[in-house]
mmCIF file of C-alpha atoms in Angstrom:
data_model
loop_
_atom_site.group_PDB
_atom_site.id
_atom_site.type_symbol
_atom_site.label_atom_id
_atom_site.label_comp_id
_atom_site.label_asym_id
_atom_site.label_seq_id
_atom_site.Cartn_x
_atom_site.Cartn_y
_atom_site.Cartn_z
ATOM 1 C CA UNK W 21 43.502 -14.753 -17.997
ATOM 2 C CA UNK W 22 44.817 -13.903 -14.632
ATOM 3 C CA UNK W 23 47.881 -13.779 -12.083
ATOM 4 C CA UNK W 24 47.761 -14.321 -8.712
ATOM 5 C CA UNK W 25 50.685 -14.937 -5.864
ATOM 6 C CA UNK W 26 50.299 -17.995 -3.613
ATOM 7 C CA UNK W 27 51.789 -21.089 -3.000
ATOM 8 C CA UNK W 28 52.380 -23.812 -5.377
ATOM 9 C CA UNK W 29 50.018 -26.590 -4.220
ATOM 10 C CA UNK W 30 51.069 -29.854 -6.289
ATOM 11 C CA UNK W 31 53.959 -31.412 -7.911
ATOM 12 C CA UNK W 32 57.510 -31.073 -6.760
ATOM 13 C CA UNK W 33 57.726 -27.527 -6.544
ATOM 14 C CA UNK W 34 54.840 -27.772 -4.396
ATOM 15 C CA UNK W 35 54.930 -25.568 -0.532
ATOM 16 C CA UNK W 36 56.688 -22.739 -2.635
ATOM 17 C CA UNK W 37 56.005 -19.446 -2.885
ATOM 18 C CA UNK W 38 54.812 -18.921 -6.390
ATOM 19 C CA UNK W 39 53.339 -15.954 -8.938
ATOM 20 C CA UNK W 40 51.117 -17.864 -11.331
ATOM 21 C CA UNK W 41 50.491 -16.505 -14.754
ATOM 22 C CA UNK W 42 47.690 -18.255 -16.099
ATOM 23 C CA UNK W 43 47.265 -17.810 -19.847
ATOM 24 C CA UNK W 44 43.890 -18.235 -21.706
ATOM 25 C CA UNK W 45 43.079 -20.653 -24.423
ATOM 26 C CA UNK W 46 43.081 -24.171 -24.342
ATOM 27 C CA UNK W 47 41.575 -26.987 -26.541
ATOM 28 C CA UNK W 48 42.705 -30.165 -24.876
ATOM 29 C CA UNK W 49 39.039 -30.571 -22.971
ATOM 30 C CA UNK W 50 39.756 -32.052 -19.875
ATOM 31 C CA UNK W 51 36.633 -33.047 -18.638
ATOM 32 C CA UNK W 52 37.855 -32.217 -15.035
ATOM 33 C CA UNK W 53 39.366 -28.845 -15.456
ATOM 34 C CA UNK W 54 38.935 -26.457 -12.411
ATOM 35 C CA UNK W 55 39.690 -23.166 -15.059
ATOM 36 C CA UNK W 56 37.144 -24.066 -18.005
ATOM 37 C CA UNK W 57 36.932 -20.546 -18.003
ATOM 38 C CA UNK W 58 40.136 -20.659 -19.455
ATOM 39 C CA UNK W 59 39.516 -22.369 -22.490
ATOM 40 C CA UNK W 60 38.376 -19.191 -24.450
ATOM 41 C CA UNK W 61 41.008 -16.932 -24.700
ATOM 42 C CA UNK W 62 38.633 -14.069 -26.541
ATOM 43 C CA UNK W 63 36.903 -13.903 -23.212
ATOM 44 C CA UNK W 64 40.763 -12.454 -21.363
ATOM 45 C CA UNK W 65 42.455 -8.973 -22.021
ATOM 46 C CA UNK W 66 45.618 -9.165 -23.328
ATOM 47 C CA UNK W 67 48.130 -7.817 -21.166
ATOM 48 C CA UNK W 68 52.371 -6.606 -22.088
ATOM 49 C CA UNK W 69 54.606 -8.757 -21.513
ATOM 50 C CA UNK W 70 56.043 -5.867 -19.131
ATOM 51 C CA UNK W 71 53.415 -5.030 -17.286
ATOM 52 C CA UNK W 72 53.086 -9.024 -16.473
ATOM 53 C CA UNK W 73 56.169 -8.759 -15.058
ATOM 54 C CA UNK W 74 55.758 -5.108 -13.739
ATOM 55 C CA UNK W 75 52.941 -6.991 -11.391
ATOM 56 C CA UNK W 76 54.921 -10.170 -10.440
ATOM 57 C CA UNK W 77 58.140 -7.815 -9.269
ATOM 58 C CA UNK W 78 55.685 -6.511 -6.875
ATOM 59 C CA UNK W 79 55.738 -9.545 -4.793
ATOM 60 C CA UNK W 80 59.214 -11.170 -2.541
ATOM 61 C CA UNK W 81 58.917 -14.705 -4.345
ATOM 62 C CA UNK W 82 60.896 -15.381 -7.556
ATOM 63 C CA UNK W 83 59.335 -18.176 -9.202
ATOM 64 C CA UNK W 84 57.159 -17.780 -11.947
ATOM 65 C CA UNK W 85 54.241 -20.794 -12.983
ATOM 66 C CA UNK W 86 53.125 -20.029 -16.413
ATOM 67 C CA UNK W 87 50.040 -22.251 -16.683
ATOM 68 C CA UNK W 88 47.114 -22.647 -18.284
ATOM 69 C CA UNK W 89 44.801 -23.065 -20.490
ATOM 70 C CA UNK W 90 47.410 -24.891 -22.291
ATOM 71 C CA UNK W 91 50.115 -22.300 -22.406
ATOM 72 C CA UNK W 92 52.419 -23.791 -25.114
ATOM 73 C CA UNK W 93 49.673 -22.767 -27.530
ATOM 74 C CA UNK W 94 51.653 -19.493 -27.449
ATOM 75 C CA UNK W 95 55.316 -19.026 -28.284
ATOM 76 C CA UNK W 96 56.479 -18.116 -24.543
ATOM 77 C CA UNK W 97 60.155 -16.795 -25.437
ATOM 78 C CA UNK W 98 59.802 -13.504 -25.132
ATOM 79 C CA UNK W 99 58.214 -13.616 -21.493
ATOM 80 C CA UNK W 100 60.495 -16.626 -20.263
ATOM 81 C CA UNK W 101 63.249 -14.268 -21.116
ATOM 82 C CA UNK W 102 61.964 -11.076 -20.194
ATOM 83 C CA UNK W 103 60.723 -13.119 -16.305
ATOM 84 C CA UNK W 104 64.479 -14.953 -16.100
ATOM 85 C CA UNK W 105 66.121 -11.129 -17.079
ATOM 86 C CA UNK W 106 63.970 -10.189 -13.785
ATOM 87 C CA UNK W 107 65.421 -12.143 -11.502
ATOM 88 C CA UNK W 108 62.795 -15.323 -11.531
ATOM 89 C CA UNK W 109 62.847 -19.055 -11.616
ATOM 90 C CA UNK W 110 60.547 -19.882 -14.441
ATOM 91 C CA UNK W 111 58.642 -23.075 -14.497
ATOM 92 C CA UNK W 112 55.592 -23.988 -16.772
ATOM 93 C CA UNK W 113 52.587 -26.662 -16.474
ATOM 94 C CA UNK W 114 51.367 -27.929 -19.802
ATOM 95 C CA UNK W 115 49.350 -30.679 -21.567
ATOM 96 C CA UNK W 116 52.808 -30.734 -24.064
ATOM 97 C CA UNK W 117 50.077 -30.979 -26.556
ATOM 98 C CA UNK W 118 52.277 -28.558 -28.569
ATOM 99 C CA UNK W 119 55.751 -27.871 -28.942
ATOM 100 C CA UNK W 120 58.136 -26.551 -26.444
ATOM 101 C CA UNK W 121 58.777 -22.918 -26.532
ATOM 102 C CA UNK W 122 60.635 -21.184 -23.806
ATOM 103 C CA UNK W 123 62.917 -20.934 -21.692
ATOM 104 C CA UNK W 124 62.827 -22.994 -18.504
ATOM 105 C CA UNK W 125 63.943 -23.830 -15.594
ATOM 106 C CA UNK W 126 61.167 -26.623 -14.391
ATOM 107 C CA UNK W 127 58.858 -28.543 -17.223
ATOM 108 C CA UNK W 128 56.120 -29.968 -15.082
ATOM 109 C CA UNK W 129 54.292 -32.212 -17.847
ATOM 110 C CA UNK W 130 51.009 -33.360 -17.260
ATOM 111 C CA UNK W 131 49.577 -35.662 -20.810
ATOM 112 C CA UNK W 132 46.328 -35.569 -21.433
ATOM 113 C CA UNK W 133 44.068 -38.505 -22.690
ATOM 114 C CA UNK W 134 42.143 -35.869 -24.784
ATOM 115 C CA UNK W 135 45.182 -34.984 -27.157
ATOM 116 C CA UNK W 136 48.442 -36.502 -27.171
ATOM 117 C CA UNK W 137 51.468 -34.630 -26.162
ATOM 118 C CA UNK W 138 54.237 -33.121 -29.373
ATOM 119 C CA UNK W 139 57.693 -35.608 -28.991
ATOM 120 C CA UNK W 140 59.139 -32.456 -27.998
ATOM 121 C CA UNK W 141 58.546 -32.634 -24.498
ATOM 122 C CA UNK W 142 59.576 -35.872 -24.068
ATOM 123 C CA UNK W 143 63.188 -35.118 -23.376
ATOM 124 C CA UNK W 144 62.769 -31.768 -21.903
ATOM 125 C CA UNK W 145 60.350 -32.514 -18.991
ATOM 126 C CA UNK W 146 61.633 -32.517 -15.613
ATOM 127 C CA UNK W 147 58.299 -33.554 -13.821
ATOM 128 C CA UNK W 148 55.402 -36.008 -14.884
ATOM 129 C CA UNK W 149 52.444 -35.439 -13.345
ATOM 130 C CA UNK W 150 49.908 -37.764 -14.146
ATOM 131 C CA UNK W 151 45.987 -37.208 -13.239
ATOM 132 C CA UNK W 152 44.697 -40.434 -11.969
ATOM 133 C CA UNK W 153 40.855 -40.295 -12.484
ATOM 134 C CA UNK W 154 40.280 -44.108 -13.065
ATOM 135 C CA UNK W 155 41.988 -47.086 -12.970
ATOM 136 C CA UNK W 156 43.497 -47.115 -16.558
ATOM 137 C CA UNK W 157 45.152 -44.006 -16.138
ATOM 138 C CA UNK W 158 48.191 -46.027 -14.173
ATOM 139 C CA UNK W 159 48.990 -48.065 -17.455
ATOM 140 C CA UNK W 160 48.706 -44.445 -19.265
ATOM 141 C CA UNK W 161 51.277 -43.214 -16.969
ATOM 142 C CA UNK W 162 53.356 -45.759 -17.164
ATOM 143 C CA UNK W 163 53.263 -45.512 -21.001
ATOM 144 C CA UNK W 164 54.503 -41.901 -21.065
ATOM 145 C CA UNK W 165 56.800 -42.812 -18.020
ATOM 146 C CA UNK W 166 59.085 -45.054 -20.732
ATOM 147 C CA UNK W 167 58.993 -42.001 -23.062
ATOM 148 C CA UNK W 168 60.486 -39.158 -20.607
ATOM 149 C CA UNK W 169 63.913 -38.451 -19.934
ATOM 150 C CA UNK W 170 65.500 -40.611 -17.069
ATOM 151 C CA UNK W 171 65.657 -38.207 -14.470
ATOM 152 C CA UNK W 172 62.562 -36.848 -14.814
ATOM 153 C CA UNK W 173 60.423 -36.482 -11.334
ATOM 154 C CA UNK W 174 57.266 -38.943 -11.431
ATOM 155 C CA UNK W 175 54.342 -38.435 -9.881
ATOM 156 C CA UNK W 176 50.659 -39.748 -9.962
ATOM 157 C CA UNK W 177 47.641 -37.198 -8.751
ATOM 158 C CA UNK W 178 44.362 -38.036 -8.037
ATOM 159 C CA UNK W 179 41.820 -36.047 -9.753
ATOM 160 C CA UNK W 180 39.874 -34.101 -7.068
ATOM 161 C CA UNK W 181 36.664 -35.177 -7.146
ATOM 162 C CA UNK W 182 37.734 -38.969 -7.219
ATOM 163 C CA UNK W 183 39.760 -38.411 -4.204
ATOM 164 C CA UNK W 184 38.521 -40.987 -1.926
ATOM 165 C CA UNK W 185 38.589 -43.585 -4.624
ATOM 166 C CA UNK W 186 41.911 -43.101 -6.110
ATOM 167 C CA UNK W 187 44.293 -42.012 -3.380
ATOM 168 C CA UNK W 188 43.944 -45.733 -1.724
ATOM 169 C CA UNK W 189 44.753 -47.647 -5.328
ATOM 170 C CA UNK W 190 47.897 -44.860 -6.094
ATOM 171 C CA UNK W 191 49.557 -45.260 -2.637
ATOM 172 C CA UNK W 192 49.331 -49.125 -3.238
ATOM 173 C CA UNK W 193 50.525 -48.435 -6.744
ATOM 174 C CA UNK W 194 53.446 -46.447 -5.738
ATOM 175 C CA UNK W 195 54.295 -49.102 -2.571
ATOM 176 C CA UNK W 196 55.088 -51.194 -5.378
ATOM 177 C CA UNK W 197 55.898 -48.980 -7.861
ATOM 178 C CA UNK W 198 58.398 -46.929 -5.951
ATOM 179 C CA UNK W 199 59.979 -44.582 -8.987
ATOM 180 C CA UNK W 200 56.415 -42.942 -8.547
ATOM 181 C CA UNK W 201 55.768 -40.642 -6.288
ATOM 182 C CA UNK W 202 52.389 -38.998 -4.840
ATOM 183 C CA UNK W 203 51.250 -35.214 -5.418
ATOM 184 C CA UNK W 204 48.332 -33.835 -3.504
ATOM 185 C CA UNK W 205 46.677 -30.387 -4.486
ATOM 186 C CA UNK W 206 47.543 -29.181 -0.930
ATOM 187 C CA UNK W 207 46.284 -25.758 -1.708
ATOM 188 C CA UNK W 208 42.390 -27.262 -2.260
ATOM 189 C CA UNK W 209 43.522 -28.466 1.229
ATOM 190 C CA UNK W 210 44.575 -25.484 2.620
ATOM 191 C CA UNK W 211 41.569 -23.371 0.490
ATOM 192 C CA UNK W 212 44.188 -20.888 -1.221
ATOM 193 C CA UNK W 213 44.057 -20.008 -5.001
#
């Protein structure tokens, strides 16, 4: 759908330099999604696999988001190899809604209420990243906490637009939950892509 090169806003990676490679398609329907315009990948050219990385060689950082749309929807092999075989870190965002593909260096997994996650990426995540839009999305994180690997990252975000409610009831959740930690979509904050 597009690439751009910024700096990764959320989750642990987040104040890095970053080339984000945001594939098209997705049917996991968050009703929050920032990139609905993602969802139909008919609507996005199709672009090689080398000139994708042609374009992100062009710019000093070395780490690679492949996001989404959902992009396990697409077997990601070929460009995971053909980004690490250029000298980048490569890290994905996904739903896990399907299996793993890939070859990775970060697994930032964010499950979706919408459609439940493939047991693959149970075991292969290195983040969770939970979207906390109401208050029974801490027992939902906490159920896919129990199913990730133990030294997976954890972190609760609060959906933008419920900001002002949720921040206040995750900071209390993580002062006594303290395996949990907080991500903020610092680059809303700082008004970069």
């Amino acid at each position: 759908m597009e690439a751009f090169y910024t700096i990764q806003g959320e989750g642990f990676h987040q104040g890095r330099a970053a080339y984000f490679i945001r594939l098209g398609g997705c049917d996991v329907g968050c009703v929050w999604c920032d990139v609905k315009e993602s969802w139909d990948a008919s609507l996005h050219p199709q672009i090689s696999i080398g000139e994708i990385v042609s374009q992100a060689l062009t710019f000093p950082g070395r780490l690679a988001v492949i996001t989404g749309g959902e992009p396990l929807m697409y077997n990601l092999d070929h460009l995971t190899e053909s980004l690490r075989k250029a000298g980048f870190q490569t890290n994905i965002e996904t739903s896990g809604a399907y299996p793993v593909s890939g070859h990775w260096d970060w697994i930032c997994f964010s499950p979706k209420k919408f459609k439940p996650a493939h047991p693959s990426i149970f075991t292969k995540a290195h983040e969770l990243k939970v979207i906390v839009y109401n208050k029974s999305d801490f027992k939902f994180a906490e159920e896919y906490a129990s199913k990730v690997n133990s030294s997976c990252q954890l972190f609760l975000q609060p959906e933008w637009s419920k900001s002002a409610q949720m921040l206040p009831l995750i900071i209390e959740y993580i002062k006594t939950n303290p395996q949990w930690r907080i991500s903020l979509q610092t680059h809303k904050y700082m008004d970069i892509p």
